[in-house]
CSV table of C-alpha atoms in Angstrom, one decimal:
chain,number,residue,atom,x,y,z
A,1,UNK,CA,83.5,35.6,154.4
A,2,UNK,CA,82.7,32.8,152.0
A,3,UNK,CA,85.6,30.5,151.2
A,4,UNK,CA,84.5,30.0,147.6
A,5,UNK,CA,84.9,33.7,146.7
A,6,UNK,CA,88.3,35.2,146.2
A,7,UNK,CA,89.5,38.4,147.7
A,8,UNK,CA,87.7,41.5,146.3
A,9,UNK,CA,84.7,39.6,145.0
A,10,UNK,CA,81.3,40.9,146.2
A,11,UNK,CA,78.3,38.8,146.8
A,12,UNK,CA,75.7,39.4,144.0
A,13,UNK,CA,72.2,40.3,144.8
A,14,UNK,CA,69.8,37.3,144.9
A,15,UNK,CA,67.6,36.9,141.8
A,16,UNK,CA,70.0,38.8,139.5
A,17,UNK,CA,71.6,37.1,136.6
A,18,UNK,CA,75.2,37.9,135.8
A,19,UNK,CA,76.1,39.4,132.4
A,20,UNK,CA,77.5,36.2,130.8
A,21,UNK,CA,74.5,34.2,131.7
A,22,UNK,CA,72.2,36.9,130.3
A,23,UNK,CA,74.1,37.1,127.0
A,24,UNK,CA,74.0,33.3,126.7
A,25,UNK,CA,70.3,33.1,127.4
A,26,UNK,CA,69.4,36.0,125.1
A,27,UNK,CA,72.0,35.1,122.4
A,28,UNK,CA,70.9,31.5,121.7
A,29,UNK,CA,67.4,32.4,120.3
A,30,UNK,CA,69.0,35.2,118.2
A,31,UNK,CA,71.6,32.8,116.8
A,32,UNK,CA,68.9,30.3,116.0
A,33,UNK,CA,66.8,32.8,114.1
A,34,UNK,CA,69.8,34.1,112.3
A,35,UNK,CA,70.9,30.6,111.2
A,36,UNK,CA,67.4,29.8,110.0
A,37,UNK,CA,67.2,33.0,107.9
A,38,UNK,CA,70.7,32.4,106.5
A,39,UNK,CA,69.7,28.8,105.5
A,40,UNK,CA,66.5,30.0,103.8
A,41,UNK,CA,68.3,32.6,101.6
A,42,UNK,CA,71.6,30.8,101.1
A,43,UNK,CA,72.1,29.9,97.4
A,44,UNK,CA,72.1,26.2,96.8
A,45,UNK,CA,70.2,23.5,95.0
A,46,UNK,CA,66.9,25.0,93.9
A,47,UNK,CA,63.4,24.0,94.8
A,48,UNK,CA,61.9,21.4,92.5
A,49,UNK,CA,59.9,22.8,89.6
A,50,UNK,CA,56.2,22.7,89.5
A,51,UNK,CA,54.6,19.5,90.7
A,52,UNK,CA,52.1,17.5,88.6
A,53,UNK,CA,48.6,18.0,89.9
A,54,UNK,CA,45.6,15.8,89.6
A,55,UNK,CA,42.9,17.8,91.4
A,56,UNK,CA,40.0,18.6,89.2
A,57,UNK,CA,38.2,21.5,91.0
A,58,UNK,CA,40.4,24.3,89.7
A,59,UNK,CA,40.2,23.1,86.1
A,60,UNK,CA,36.4,22.4,86.2
A,61,UNK,CA,35.9,25.9,87.6
A,62,UNK,CA,38.1,27.6,84.9
A,63,UNK,CA,37.1,25.8,81.7
A,64,UNK,CA,34.6,23.2,82.6
A,65,UNK,CA,31.8,25.3,81.3
A,66,UNK,CA,33.4,25.1,77.8
A,67,UNK,CA,34.6,21.5,77.7
A,68,UNK,CA,32.4,19.7,80.2
A,69,UNK,CA,33.2,18.1,83.5
A,70,UNK,CA,36.6,16.5,83.6
A,71,UNK,CA,37.0,12.9,84.9
A,72,UNK,CA,40.7,12.8,85.3
A,73,UNK,CA,43.6,15.2,84.7
A,74,UNK,CA,47.4,15.6,85.0
A,75,UNK,CA,48.4,19.2,84.9
A,76,UNK,CA,50.7,22.0,86.0
A,77,UNK,CA,49.9,25.5,87.1
A,78,UNK,CA,52.8,27.9,87.7
A,79,UNK,CA,53.9,31.5,87.3
A,80,UNK,CA,56.1,31.5,84.2
A,81,UNK,CA,58.0,34.6,85.5
A,82,UNK,CA,59.0,32.9,88.8
A,83,UNK,CA,62.4,31.3,88.5
A,84,UNK,CA,62.5,27.7,89.8
A,85,UNK,CA,64.7,27.6,92.9
A,86,UNK,CA,64.1,31.2,93.8
A,87,UNK,CA,63.8,32.0,97.5
A,88,UNK,CA,60.4,33.7,97.1
A,89,UNK,CA,57.4,31.8,95.9
A,90,UNK,CA,54.1,33.5,95.2
A,91,UNK,CA,51.0,31.5,96.1
A,92,UNK,CA,48.6,34.2,95.0
A,93,UNK,CA,48.9,35.8,91.6
A,94,UNK,CA,50.3,39.3,92.0
A,95,UNK,CA,50.0,42.2,89.6
A,96,UNK,CA,51.2,41.3,86.1
A,97,UNK,CA,51.5,37.6,86.8
A,98,UNK,CA,51.5,35.2,84.0
A,99,UNK,CA,50.1,31.8,85.1
A,100,UNK,CA,50.4,28.9,82.8
A,101,UNK,CA,48.0,26.0,83.0
A,102,UNK,CA,49.1,23.0,80.9
A,103,UNK,CA,48.0,19.4,80.9
A,104,UNK,CA,45.9,16.5,79.6
A,105,UNK,CA,42.5,15.7,80.9
A,106,UNK,CA,39.9,13.0,80.3
A,107,UNK,CA,36.4,14.1,79.4
A,108,UNK,CA,33.1,12.3,79.8
A,109,UNK,CA,32.4,9.6,77.2
A,110,UNK,CA,31.5,11.2,73.9
A,111,UNK,CA,32.2,14.8,75.1
A,112,UNK,CA,35.2,15.3,72.8
A,113,UNK,CA,33.2,14.2,69.7
A,114,UNK,CA,30.3,16.4,70.7
A,115,UNK,CA,32.5,19.5,70.9
A,116,UNK,CA,34.5,18.8,67.8
A,117,UNK,CA,31.3,17.9,65.9
A,118,UNK,CA,29.9,21.4,66.2
A,119,UNK,CA,30.0,23.1,62.8
A,120,UNK,CA,30.6,26.7,64.2
A,121,UNK,CA,34.0,25.7,65.5
A,122,UNK,CA,35.3,24.1,62.3
A,123,UNK,CA,37.7,21.7,64.0
A,124,UNK,CA,40.4,20.2,61.8
A,125,UNK,CA,43.2,17.7,62.3
A,126,UNK,CA,46.1,19.5,64.0
A,127,UNK,CA,49.8,19.1,63.8
A,128,UNK,CA,51.4,17.8,66.9
A,129,UNK,CA,50.9,20.4,69.5
A,130,UNK,CA,53.9,22.1,71.2
A,131,UNK,CA,55.9,19.9,73.5
A,132,UNK,CA,54.5,19.4,77.0
A,133,UNK,CA,56.8,20.1,80.0
A,134,UNK,CA,58.8,17.0,80.9
A,135,UNK,CA,56.8,16.3,84.0
A,136,UNK,CA,53.6,15.8,81.9
A,137,UNK,CA,55.1,13.8,79.0
A,138,UNK,CA,54.2,10.4,80.5
A,139,UNK,CA,50.5,11.4,80.5
A,140,UNK,CA,50.2,12.4,76.9
A,141,UNK,CA,49.3,9.4,74.7
A,142,UNK,CA,51.5,8.7,71.8
A,143,UNK,CA,49.8,8.7,68.4
A,144,UNK,CA,46.8,10.8,69.5
A,145,UNK,CA,44.7,12.2,66.7
A,146,UNK,CA,44.5,15.8,68.0
A,147,UNK,CA,42.0,18.2,66.5
A,148,UNK,CA,42.1,22.0,66.9
A,149,UNK,CA,39.9,25.0,66.3
A,150,UNK,CA,40.8,28.7,66.6
A,151,UNK,CA,37.1,29.4,66.9
A,152,UNK,CA,36.8,27.2,69.9
A,153,UNK,CA,39.9,28.8,71.5
A,154,UNK,CA,38.3,32.2,71.0
A,155,UNK,CA,35.0,31.0,72.5
A,156,UNK,CA,36.7,29.4,75.6
A,157,UNK,CA,39.1,32.3,76.1
A,158,UNK,CA,36.5,35.0,75.6
A,159,UNK,CA,36.9,38.5,77.0
A,160,UNK,CA,35.8,38.8,80.6
A,161,UNK,CA,37.0,35.3,81.7
A,162,UNK,CA,39.0,35.3,84.8
A,163,UNK,CA,42.6,36.5,84.3
A,164,UNK,CA,42.3,37.1,80.6
A,165,UNK,CA,43.2,33.6,79.3
A,166,UNK,CA,44.8,32.9,76.0
A,167,UNK,CA,46.0,29.5,74.6
A,168,UNK,CA,44.9,26.4,72.9
A,169,UNK,CA,42.7,23.4,73.4
A,170,UNK,CA,43.3,20.2,71.4
A,171,UNK,CA,40.9,17.3,71.5
A,172,UNK,CA,41.3,13.6,70.8
A,173,UNK,CA,37.9,12.1,70.1
A,174,UNK,CA,39.0,8.4,70.2
A,175,UNK,CA,40.2,8.8,73.8
A,176,UNK,CA,37.9,11.6,75.0
A,177,UNK,CA,40.9,13.8,75.9
A,178,UNK,CA,41.5,17.5,75.9
A,179,UNK,CA,45.1,18.8,75.9
A,180,UNK,CA,45.3,22.4,77.1
A,181,UNK,CA,48.0,25.0,77.2
A,182,UNK,CA,46.7,28.3,78.6
A,183,UNK,CA,48.2,31.5,79.8
A,184,UNK,CA,46.3,33.6,82.3
A,185,UNK,CA,47.5,37.2,82.5
A,186,UNK,CA,46.6,39.0,85.8
A,187,UNK,CA,47.0,42.8,85.6
């Protein structure tokens, strides 16, 4: 008889793990997964809102054919129905998504004057457009002489364009800027 065992204890089979050790080994990964899930859905400070983007490819693909190739841009693209700070974030538009594209972009030299000079669009000086989101305010020049045309908006937002866009384009010919605020409805 082994001196380390007390009376009535039986020697376990070699290679078998006792119940406590098994529960400990199996329980740690389960607790880790559970804690991670709880952290992910626990209410707390929300995610930051949409981040200012500077990539040009998505904008040139969407409305480059109407305004020309963009040289520089500061913009936001986000689902207006998604609450900032929500646990779920959609990266691909789902059914009935409303994606807002808003920002300021620089056009090639002379491009804004070329667009606003076309008689069929009947551009006119515009009142100050609606306020940009706070993240974009530093990129909108103060004192810009914006021009707007409903005819140009209809042309650029024509039926059959991806996601059924609606919204406005404003141009500043002195700085070769376009300010856009568009809503793409995916149904």
